[in-house]
């Protein structure tokens, strides 16, 4: 049996920008006239939020948040290098990037060949880094990466999923987004934060996490009172766990060493109405984190799409196939995990490693 490594991480877009821009989403919310003034008054904020906001609107705290994230990415990269995978499969959201009005698959396998990635030139098509300076001061036309593909492994996976009765769409080329959308690209950029190179082949496995808000809100922020006609929902979390379980079993029966990566932050402030879009739903994130750390996969199986939507946890759907896979492989408890909480920087971030 081949060995499988599991990793959960974040693809938080502002980490690829500058510290002074990191609290940009909160600044946007504070400018939203539909959010009540009392909610926007720091006098009514929780202690953590006041401390992070400080006297410079979060600019100083951003350096600390960056350091906390970079340390965890270094840890994940070390685990990846020690494991030396033949391929890295990444579950990530497509935020109205590659998939748009002409088709929204619930999930799919991108069986791409090697590709040249121009992360900043292609950022126009990705969420919220368009036209911004990047953390590495790389010029806009940088070709930072050649990302290798393994179409043979992707085709094997699609074939084996179909054989098991799991219907799955696949593609050999991008549709609307050149290169890789942000959930995949940022995961690679951050695993290579120190720019030593990233030579592992990647299979992108996009999931329609934004569901009812994917076309209607283009998978992104809006004014609190901007009510639109919604799209159909995301696939159910329990279904994504079953898909992940099948992926884990197929890869474990394959000749390849496979790293399975869930790429997303947890509750997002800009999606969370119960906190007036000002901060993430940390209570819900903490509950699910404690269940994850305890290997309580059944608690995750009980989560519905509506639960995720109410807590602004749409992107957390990327983690369900990882938990499903690890459970199916008999290792539901991560060997290492950490919760990086924040009120000012849009989303809580969790990192986890499941050693084979
Ligand atoms: Fe995302």
PDB file of C-alpha atoms and ligand atoms in Angstrom, residues 11 13 93 95 97 127 182-183 210 263-264 268 315 318, ligand 1:
ATOM      1  CA  UNK A  11      -4.388  30.156   1.344  1.00  0.00           C
ATOM      2  CA  UNK A  13      -4.683  35.993   0.081  1.00  0.00           C
ATOM      3  CA  UNK A  93     -12.379  26.639  -3.620  1.00  0.00           C
ATOM      4  CA  UNK A  95     -14.137  31.724  -6.200  1.00  0.00           C
ATOM      5  CA  UNK A  97     -12.314  32.176 -11.136  1.00  0.00           C
ATOM      6  CA  UNK A 127      -9.742  37.078  -5.522  1.00  0.00           C
ATOM      7  CA  UNK A 182      -5.838  31.350  -5.767  1.00  0.00           C
ATOM      8  CA  UNK A 183      -6.685  28.411  -3.469  1.00  0.00           C
ATOM      9  CA  UNK A 210     -19.217  29.345  -2.440  1.00  0.00           C
ATOM     10  CA  UNK A 263      -6.444  24.525   1.344  1.00  0.00           C
ATOM     11  CA  UNK A 264      -8.517  27.153   3.138  1.00  0.00           C
ATOM     12  CA  UNK A 268     -14.441  34.284   6.994  1.00  0.00           C
ATOM     13  CA  UNK A 315     -14.349  27.525   2.414  1.00  0.00           C
ATOM     14  CA  UNK A 318     -12.266  22.002   1.434  1.00  0.00           C
TER      15      UNK A 318
HETATM   16 FE1  LIG B   1     -10.529  31.136  -1.038  1.00  0.00          FE
END
